[in-house]
XYZ file of C-alpha atoms in Angstrom:
516
model
C 78.001 -39.008 -34.112
C 74.606 -38.129 -32.431
C 72.419 -34.825 -33.303
C 74.175 -32.753 -31.400
C 77.622 -33.758 -33.386
C 75.986 -32.944 -36.691
C 74.658 -29.593 -35.008
C 78.080 -28.482 -34.408
C 79.493 -30.043 -38.138
C 77.034 -27.587 -39.854
C 77.721 -25.108 -37.744
C 81.303 -25.596 -38.716
C 80.439 -25.963 -42.216
C 78.682 -22.773 -42.049
C 81.544 -20.536 -40.845
C 83.668 -21.804 -43.566
C 84.522 -19.476 -46.457
C 83.350 -20.346 -50.290
C 86.774 -22.118 -50.772
C 87.402 -23.534 -47.372
C 83.938 -25.204 -47.904
C 85.190 -26.198 -51.705
C 88.498 -28.031 -49.934
C 86.380 -29.961 -47.927
C 84.451 -31.188 -50.719
C 87.501 -32.065 -52.745
C 88.910 -33.926 -50.045
C 85.482 -36.218 -49.802
C 85.787 -36.077 -53.411
C 89.206 -37.739 -53.374
C 88.870 -40.578 -50.276
C 85.392 -41.245 -52.177
C 87.406 -41.686 -55.683
C 90.074 -43.422 -53.670
C 87.437 -46.149 -51.853
C 85.731 -47.133 -55.033
C 89.331 -47.244 -56.823
C 90.920 -49.551 -54.349
C 87.535 -51.449 -54.468
C 87.321 -52.033 -57.968
C 91.007 -53.137 -57.843
C 90.036 -55.394 -55.449
C 87.138 -57.082 -57.230
C 89.361 -57.477 -60.340
C 91.431 -58.880 -58.254
C 89.108 -61.417 -56.826
C 87.131 -61.862 -60.070
C 90.198 -62.647 -62.611
C 92.901 -64.014 -60.403
C 91.484 -65.592 -57.049
C 88.684 -66.993 -58.562
C 90.033 -67.944 -62.031
C 93.183 -69.593 -60.580
C 90.422 -71.744 -58.251
C 88.580 -72.371 -60.876
C 85.135 -71.458 -59.538
C 82.150 -72.521 -61.560
C 80.715 -69.711 -63.531
C 77.676 -69.152 -61.381
C 79.627 -68.504 -58.527
C 81.885 -66.327 -60.472
C 78.710 -64.424 -61.336
C 77.429 -64.226 -58.077
C 80.863 -62.715 -56.546
C 80.602 -60.381 -58.959
C 77.115 -59.333 -58.615
C 77.868 -59.144 -54.330
C 80.918 -56.803 -55.385
C 79.093 -54.764 -57.724
C 76.538 -54.588 -54.511
C 79.163 -53.379 -52.362
C 80.167 -50.834 -54.810
C 76.649 -49.445 -55.065
C 76.229 -49.386 -51.198
C 79.916 -47.261 -51.012
C 78.301 -45.008 -53.839
C 74.842 -44.368 -52.224
C 76.431 -43.665 -48.832
C 78.416 -41.279 -50.204
C 75.809 -39.651 -52.484
C 73.897 -39.258 -48.729
C 77.058 -37.607 -46.834
C 77.832 -35.256 -49.901
C 73.894 -34.224 -50.313
C 74.688 -33.031 -46.556
C 77.277 -30.887 -46.905
C 76.260 -29.166 -49.939
C 72.833 -28.457 -48.079
C 74.114 -27.648 -45.006
C 75.261 -24.340 -46.933
C 72.461 -24.069 -49.221
C 71.479 -20.723 -47.513
C 74.799 -19.339 -48.835
C 74.464 -20.093 -52.209
C 72.394 -17.015 -53.402
C 75.289 -14.716 -52.386
C 77.371 -16.684 -54.324
C 79.710 -14.801 -57.223
C 79.287 -16.055 -60.564
C 82.442 -17.933 -60.342
C 82.044 -19.408 -56.845
C 78.572 -21.178 -57.688
C 80.786 -22.375 -60.892
C 83.150 -24.134 -59.089
C 80.447 -25.615 -56.848
C 78.472 -26.913 -59.745
C 81.974 -28.317 -61.377
C 83.055 -30.185 -58.240
C 79.550 -31.495 -58.143
C 79.468 -32.278 -61.756
C 82.368 -34.424 -61.027
C 81.131 -36.135 -58.211
C 77.717 -36.834 -59.712
C 80.201 -38.414 -62.792
C 82.155 -40.285 -60.319
C 79.225 -41.929 -58.729
C 77.665 -42.759 -62.035
C 79.412 -45.831 -63.062
C 78.219 -47.628 -59.765
C 74.967 -46.308 -58.978
C 73.105 -44.401 -61.510
C 70.312 -43.417 -58.660
C 73.059 -41.953 -56.291
C 74.277 -40.018 -59.743
C 71.131 -38.567 -60.174
C 70.693 -37.471 -56.540
C 73.804 -35.472 -56.973
C 72.574 -33.902 -59.858
C 69.405 -33.072 -58.188
C 71.408 -31.578 -55.090
C 73.045 -29.536 -57.686
C 69.888 -28.629 -59.096
C 68.686 -27.371 -56.518
C 71.899 -25.163 -55.499
C 71.525 -23.594 -59.074
C 67.951 -22.783 -58.591
C 68.438 -20.763 -55.632
C 71.572 -18.902 -57.081
C 69.669 -18.222 -60.403
C 66.602 -16.644 -58.297
C 68.598 -14.631 -56.268
C 70.957 -13.711 -59.638
C 67.861 -12.601 -61.542
C 66.237 -10.575 -58.652
C 69.392 -8.575 -58.432
C 69.524 -8.269 -62.269
C 66.165 -6.903 -62.566
C 66.842 -4.332 -59.862
C 70.071 -3.211 -61.518
C 68.775 -2.885 -64.984
C 65.909 -1.261 -63.683
C 68.367 1.462 -62.150
C 69.870 1.379 -64.736
C 67.256 2.096 -67.612
C 65.523 5.162 -65.194
C 69.300 6.577 -64.876
C 70.246 6.547 -68.457
C 71.140 9.502 -70.666
C 70.715 7.825 -74.064
C 74.103 8.590 -75.716
C 76.715 6.430 -77.306
C 79.087 5.337 -75.263
C 82.459 3.257 -76.284
C 82.560 -0.747 -76.280
C 85.196 -2.457 -73.991
C 86.600 -5.694 -75.741
C 84.880 -8.021 -73.153
C 81.481 -6.943 -74.538
C 82.476 -7.762 -77.760
C 83.752 -11.123 -76.582
C 80.486 -11.805 -75.340
C 78.755 -11.515 -78.342
C 81.367 -13.439 -80.181
C 80.929 -16.331 -78.018
C 77.130 -16.229 -78.153
C 77.574 -16.193 -81.805
C 80.177 -19.343 -81.880
C 77.983 -21.356 -79.789
C 75.408 -21.114 -82.053
C 77.588 -22.379 -84.979
C 77.668 -25.702 -82.980
C 75.573 -27.688 -81.693
C 74.304 -28.301 -77.598
C 76.445 -26.625 -75.050
C 80.230 -26.004 -75.476
C 81.903 -26.498 -72.192
C 85.255 -25.272 -73.692
C 83.897 -21.941 -73.921
C 84.769 -19.281 -71.882
C 82.161 -16.658 -70.532
C 83.508 -13.201 -69.241
C 87.080 -14.358 -68.288
C 85.957 -17.536 -66.392
C 86.295 -21.101 -67.568
C 83.088 -22.518 -68.181
C 82.686 -25.763 -65.900
C 81.601 -29.265 -67.948
C 77.886 -30.184 -68.029
C 76.393 -32.218 -65.159
C 76.158 -35.015 -67.388
C 79.592 -34.807 -68.925
C 83.542 -35.891 -67.515
C 83.771 -39.712 -66.419
C 86.123 -39.424 -63.386
C 87.151 -36.064 -62.074
C 90.360 -36.781 -62.821
C 91.460 -33.041 -62.053
C 90.488 -33.149 -58.798
C 91.405 -36.603 -57.828
C 94.931 -36.372 -58.743
C 95.114 -32.691 -56.883
C 97.119 -30.842 -59.759
C 94.725 -27.951 -58.872
C 92.721 -26.695 -56.023
C 89.332 -24.666 -56.269
C 90.710 -21.931 -54.830
C 93.556 -21.799 -57.196
C 91.280 -22.005 -60.480
C 89.095 -19.193 -58.591
C 92.172 -16.669 -58.790
C 93.302 -17.458 -62.312
C 89.720 -16.848 -63.309
C 90.047 -13.752 -61.501
C 92.807 -12.303 -62.861
C 91.905 -13.538 -66.376
C 88.862 -11.206 -65.843
C 90.785 -8.057 -64.835
C 93.227 -8.696 -67.614
C 90.316 -8.517 -70.167
C 88.508 -5.732 -68.823
C 91.895 -3.556 -68.555
C 91.731 -3.424 -72.335
C 91.456 -0.353 -74.150
C 87.964 0.849 -75.072
C 86.703 0.856 -78.766
C 84.459 3.917 -80.022
C 83.180 2.689 -83.114
C 80.631 0.424 -81.750
C 79.856 -3.286 -81.456
C 79.803 -5.384 -84.178
C 77.258 -8.318 -85.043
C 76.557 -10.242 -88.257
C 78.558 -7.834 -89.972
C 77.196 -4.874 -88.821
C 78.195 -2.195 -86.383
C 75.892 -1.216 -83.384
C 76.213 2.346 -81.657
C 74.779 1.112 -78.304
C 73.873 2.628 -74.886
C 75.398 2.241 -71.648
C 72.562 0.317 -70.078
C 72.348 -2.357 -73.578
C 75.827 -3.190 -72.785
C 75.414 -3.800 -69.484
C 72.088 -6.020 -70.452
C 74.673 -8.206 -72.558
C 76.819 -8.341 -69.332
C 73.944 -9.950 -67.196
C 73.178 -11.656 -70.474
C 76.696 -13.521 -70.188
C 76.053 -14.701 -66.357
C 73.243 -16.487 -67.097
C 74.850 -18.571 -70.175
C 77.645 -19.329 -68.039
C 75.278 -20.506 -65.506
C 73.292 -22.837 -68.839
C 76.903 -23.876 -69.025
C 77.438 -25.395 -65.433
C 73.693 -26.517 -65.399
C 72.626 -27.621 -68.481
C 69.562 -29.244 -67.191
C 68.578 -25.619 -65.983
C 68.470 -24.161 -69.442
C 65.227 -24.117 -69.645
C 63.931 -21.705 -66.720
C 67.144 -19.752 -67.582
C 65.747 -19.005 -70.711
C 62.503 -17.752 -69.255
C 64.440 -15.973 -66.738
C 66.527 -14.052 -70.216
C 63.387 -13.531 -71.804
C 61.981 -11.476 -68.646
C 64.939 -9.717 -68.548
C 64.876 -8.181 -72.399
C 61.083 -7.939 -72.213
C 61.870 -5.671 -69.223
C 64.537 -3.305 -71.253
C 62.042 -3.161 -74.097
C 59.179 -1.983 -72.308
C 60.842 0.432 -70.208
C 62.702 1.519 -73.071
C 59.652 2.228 -74.350
C 58.535 4.405 -71.887
C 61.351 6.623 -71.140
C 62.241 7.420 -74.892
C 58.940 7.099 -77.063
C 56.750 7.763 -73.945
C 59.473 10.641 -73.074
C 59.595 9.209 -69.379
C 63.337 10.129 -69.362
C 62.426 13.581 -68.813
C 61.260 12.750 -65.761
C 63.857 9.844 -64.721
C 67.044 11.163 -65.958
C 66.425 14.896 -66.447
C 66.491 15.080 -70.332
C 65.329 18.147 -71.578
C 63.640 16.628 -73.751
C 63.710 13.656 -76.540
C 65.656 13.958 -79.457
C 66.047 12.142 -82.813
C 69.365 10.845 -81.530
C 67.433 9.316 -78.674
C 64.922 7.664 -80.947
C 67.563 6.143 -83.086
C 70.014 4.930 -79.903
C 66.852 3.125 -78.395
C 65.937 1.907 -82.008
C 69.201 0.137 -82.552
C 69.425 -1.248 -79.155
C 66.011 -3.147 -79.671
C 67.493 -3.540 -82.938
C 70.432 -5.454 -81.479
C 68.556 -7.054 -79.451
C 65.950 -8.692 -81.641
C 69.040 -9.793 -83.951
C 70.526 -11.742 -81.190
C 67.180 -13.865 -80.096
C 67.891 -16.313 -82.930
C 71.115 -17.074 -81.559
C 69.539 -17.234 -77.390
C 67.110 -19.725 -78.622
C 69.656 -22.036 -79.768
C 71.427 -21.606 -76.329
C 68.416 -21.947 -74.099
C 66.492 -24.566 -75.968
C 69.383 -26.619 -76.807
C 68.515 -30.742 -76.158
C 69.831 -31.614 -72.644
C 73.120 -33.182 -72.817
C 72.603 -37.280 -72.883
C 74.320 -39.750 -70.412
C 77.475 -41.219 -71.140
C 76.646 -44.590 -70.235
C 74.028 -45.839 -72.645
C 72.783 -48.710 -70.247
C 72.079 -46.090 -67.708
C 70.037 -43.871 -70.040
C 66.233 -44.515 -68.146
C 67.583 -43.108 -64.913
C 68.938 -39.724 -66.702
C 65.574 -39.907 -68.334
C 63.926 -39.878 -65.510
C 65.846 -37.092 -63.848
C 65.477 -35.072 -66.995
C 61.962 -35.466 -66.670
C 61.438 -34.077 -62.974
C 58.387 -34.291 -61.132
C 55.058 -34.956 -61.980
C 55.997 -35.847 -65.534
C 53.968 -38.621 -67.666
C 56.088 -39.269 -70.362
C 59.863 -40.637 -69.578
C 62.799 -39.126 -71.123
C 63.489 -35.903 -73.030
C 59.873 -35.602 -74.384
C 58.958 -34.033 -70.081
C 61.072 -31.182 -71.278
C 58.702 -30.578 -74.299
C 56.032 -28.327 -72.933
C 58.812 -26.535 -71.058
C 60.650 -26.215 -74.508
C 57.316 -25.029 -76.801
C 56.195 -22.789 -73.874
C 59.906 -21.285 -73.788
C 59.806 -21.232 -77.714
C 56.539 -19.019 -77.987
C 57.796 -16.333 -75.574
C 60.853 -16.152 -77.720
C 58.871 -15.854 -80.764
C 56.772 -12.853 -78.850
C 59.704 -11.189 -77.609
C 61.247 -10.923 -81.237
C 58.312 -9.679 -82.265
C 57.977 -6.793 -79.742
C 61.387 -5.711 -80.176
C 60.283 -5.620 -84.198
C 57.393 -3.607 -83.339
C 59.213 -1.400 -81.283
C 61.676 -0.830 -83.514
C 58.957 0.371 -86.450
C 57.285 2.822 -83.426
C 60.331 4.199 -83.593
C 60.879 4.802 -87.178
C 57.362 5.973 -87.481
C 58.135 8.496 -84.527
C 61.190 9.877 -86.890
C 58.927 9.926 -89.491
C 56.045 12.015 -87.485
C 58.414 14.562 -86.439
C 59.802 15.192 -90.327
C 55.810 15.183 -91.186
C 54.868 17.792 -88.735
C 57.916 19.806 -89.859
C 56.632 19.631 -93.261
C 53.145 21.035 -92.460
C 54.528 23.641 -90.989
C 56.389 24.680 -94.073
C 53.482 24.054 -96.209
C 51.759 26.309 -94.163
C 54.235 28.735 -94.173
C 54.869 28.052 -97.852
C 51.237 29.012 -98.772
C 51.555 32.670 -96.628
C 54.759 33.069 -98.986
C 53.008 32.656 -102.209
C 51.402 35.895 -101.701
C 54.388 37.717 -101.938
C 55.161 36.060 -105.357
C 53.566 38.472 -107.489
C 55.680 41.004 -106.098
C 58.724 39.374 -107.323
C 57.228 38.830 -110.709
C 56.319 42.151 -110.891
C 59.973 43.441 -110.715
C 61.252 41.002 -113.367
C 58.826 42.268 -115.628
C 59.282 46.276 -115.034
C 62.450 47.116 -113.591
C 62.913 50.649 -114.547
C 59.981 51.725 -112.316
C 61.552 54.002 -109.554
C 58.820 52.721 -106.990
C 59.932 48.766 -107.291
C 62.618 47.183 -105.488
C 65.308 45.738 -108.103
C 64.775 41.963 -108.608
C 67.637 39.672 -107.834
C 69.072 37.735 -110.256
C 67.749 34.010 -110.995
C 65.180 32.677 -108.914
C 65.351 32.774 -104.817
C 64.475 29.363 -103.055
C 61.591 29.756 -100.366
C 62.642 30.213 -96.693
C 60.366 27.637 -96.088
C 61.474 24.992 -98.441
C 65.197 25.929 -97.365
C 64.579 25.803 -93.681
C 62.924 22.105 -94.444
C 65.886 21.043 -96.408
C 68.059 22.264 -93.724
C 65.646 20.389 -91.121
C 65.771 16.985 -93.351
C 69.668 17.475 -93.778
C 69.949 17.486 -90.005
C 67.854 14.454 -89.468
C 70.208 12.381 -92.167
C 73.204 13.574 -90.250
C 71.990 12.171 -86.990
C 70.636 8.936 -88.228
C 73.084 7.812 -90.714
C 75.878 7.478 -87.994
C 74.046 5.402 -85.503
C 70.772 3.089 -87.655
C 71.430 0.552 -90.153
C 71.664 1.478 -93.796
C 68.205 -0.468 -94.706
C 66.941 1.575 -91.567
C 67.891 4.790 -93.037
C 66.018 3.514 -96.547
C 63.011 2.714 -95.022
C 62.722 5.888 -92.933
C 63.337 8.498 -95.978
C 61.666 6.306 -98.169
C 58.490 6.736 -96.235
C 59.695 10.689 -95.502
C 59.804 11.188 -99.560
C 56.943 9.659 -100.126
C 55.237 11.889 -97.810
C 56.881 15.107 -98.583
C 56.101 14.671 -102.509
C 52.232 14.310 -101.657
C 52.340 16.826 -99.351
C 54.302 19.390 -101.350
C 52.079 18.646 -104.854
C 48.834 18.881 -102.860
C 50.108 22.280 -101.465
C 51.213 23.420 -104.271
C 48.192 22.765 -106.208
C 45.482 24.624 -103.899
C 48.090 27.494 -104.066
C 46.412 30.754 -106.152
C 48.325 32.263 -109.241
C 49.703 35.459 -108.363
C 47.166 38.850 -109.858
C 47.963 42.596 -110.306
C 46.348 43.259 -107.214
C 47.708 40.596 -105.060
C 51.114 42.063 -106.260
C 50.486 45.339 -105.684
C 49.109 45.028 -101.877
C 52.337 42.362 -101.447
C 54.182 45.285 -102.713
C 52.733 47.797 -100.692
C 53.533 45.126 -97.356
C 56.818 45.056 -98.279
C 57.315 49.552 -98.612
C 55.918 49.521 -95.057
C 57.816 46.869 -93.726
C 61.012 48.801 -95.228
C 60.048 52.230 -93.959
C 59.188 51.216 -90.467
C 61.364 48.023 -89.912
C 60.468 48.087 -85.908
C 56.805 47.713 -86.406
C-alpha cells in the first residue's frame, strides 16, 4: 500500500484499545512463528531427505543450507521491520499505560525477539531496541508521576504510625528474596502481577504461539490477583525487615509501592536497570530531603497543619529513614546486577553490541561499567545521607532533653535556697514558729519533673525506634545528665542560718498570703 494506506493503518492502530493492540501483535507473532517453523521444516526436508537421497556433493549441500539460512534471515528481518512499525505507531500511548499493560507489551516483544534470534540476531537486537525505547518513554512518565505523588503525600503527611496491609510486607519480602539469589528472577511476582521474562530469556514464546492464553486474559488474571491481595486485613504491628519490626507512616508505605513498580519494570526490561536504579535513588533522596525539612525543619507545621513537632514525629521520621537505609544493599543488588546473557553463545557479540549501546568504546558488558560505577556511588551517597539524617534526629531528641535538663538545673539552684529551712525544721522540731518537718527526704520538684519527662520520652521512643537506637539515645542522655547535674550540685552553696531564716520568712509569707 502507499503512504495513504499506511497512514490509515496507523490511525486504526491508534484507535485500538491496549488489549486490542496486543491481540494484533499476538496474531502477527503467530503468523511469523508459523512461517519460520514452516520454512525450517522445509529446509530440513530439502537438506536431509531430497539432497541426501540425490547424493548431492557436500559443497552443493552446504550452499543450499546457506541459501536456506539466508531466506530465514530475510523473513526475520522483514518481520522485525513490520513489528517495529506496529509498536512505534502507538508509541505515544506507552507513557499512559498501566504497569500490567506495559508488562504485557514488554513480554510479547521479548518473546518475539527470542523467536527471531536463532534466524537473525540483528533483527532480534532491533526488536529489543524498540522495546527499550518503549521502556524509556514509560519510565520517564512513571517517574514524573511518582515524584509528584510522593511530593503531595509528604506535604500532607501527619507523621503518625499507620497499619501495614499485607501487600506492603510482600513487597519487602520479595525484594529481600531477590537479593538472596543472583541476577533477575523472572518467576517472581510483584504487586500481585506475574513478572514477565527478561528481554533475552525464552526461546520461542510457545505460550503465545500455541494460543493457550491471550494478553487480555493474562491482564484480567493479574488484576484479580492484585484485588485479592489488597482485600486482606492490615497488620497493626508494623513492617518486618531482617527480623526487625518498623512502625512507619503512610508516605513510607506508598514509597515502597512506587519502588515495587520500578522493580516490576526492571524485570520486564533488565537492560534498562541502571537508568531505573538512578530514578530509584532520586525518589528515595526526595523522601529523605523532604522529610528532613518537614520534621527536623518543622515544615509540617505549615504544610500539614501540625501544632508542633513532637518527639513521636521525630521518631517516626527517623524510623522511615532507618528502614530505607537498611534496604539500600538490596536495591543495589537488584539494579546493579549484570544484564542477562544471550541464550545463544555463538551470537554473543551482537548481544554485547546491544548491551553496549551507542557511543561505547568497548564491546560487551564493559559498556555498562561507567554507568554502573556512577550508580554505585549514588547508592553509597544515598545510604550516607540517610544515616546522617537518622543521626541528626537522634541528636535532636538528645537536644530536647538537654533543654529540659538545663531548665531543671536552674530550678534546682532556686530550690536549694530553701533546703536550709527544711534542715532547721529537722533539727528543731519542738519550736512553735517552725512548721513540722515531714518524715524522710523529699525529692526536689525539679528532679521529679525531669524524671517524669524522661519516662515520657522512653514511653514514646521504645515502641517506635529499634533497641540499638534507644540505647544510643539514652546513653547520650545519661552521660549528659551525669555531667550537668554533677556540675550543678558542685556550684551550689551549703545552707546557712541566715539563708534558712530568709527561706523560713518567705515560706511564712506565702502561707499567710497565698494569693499574693
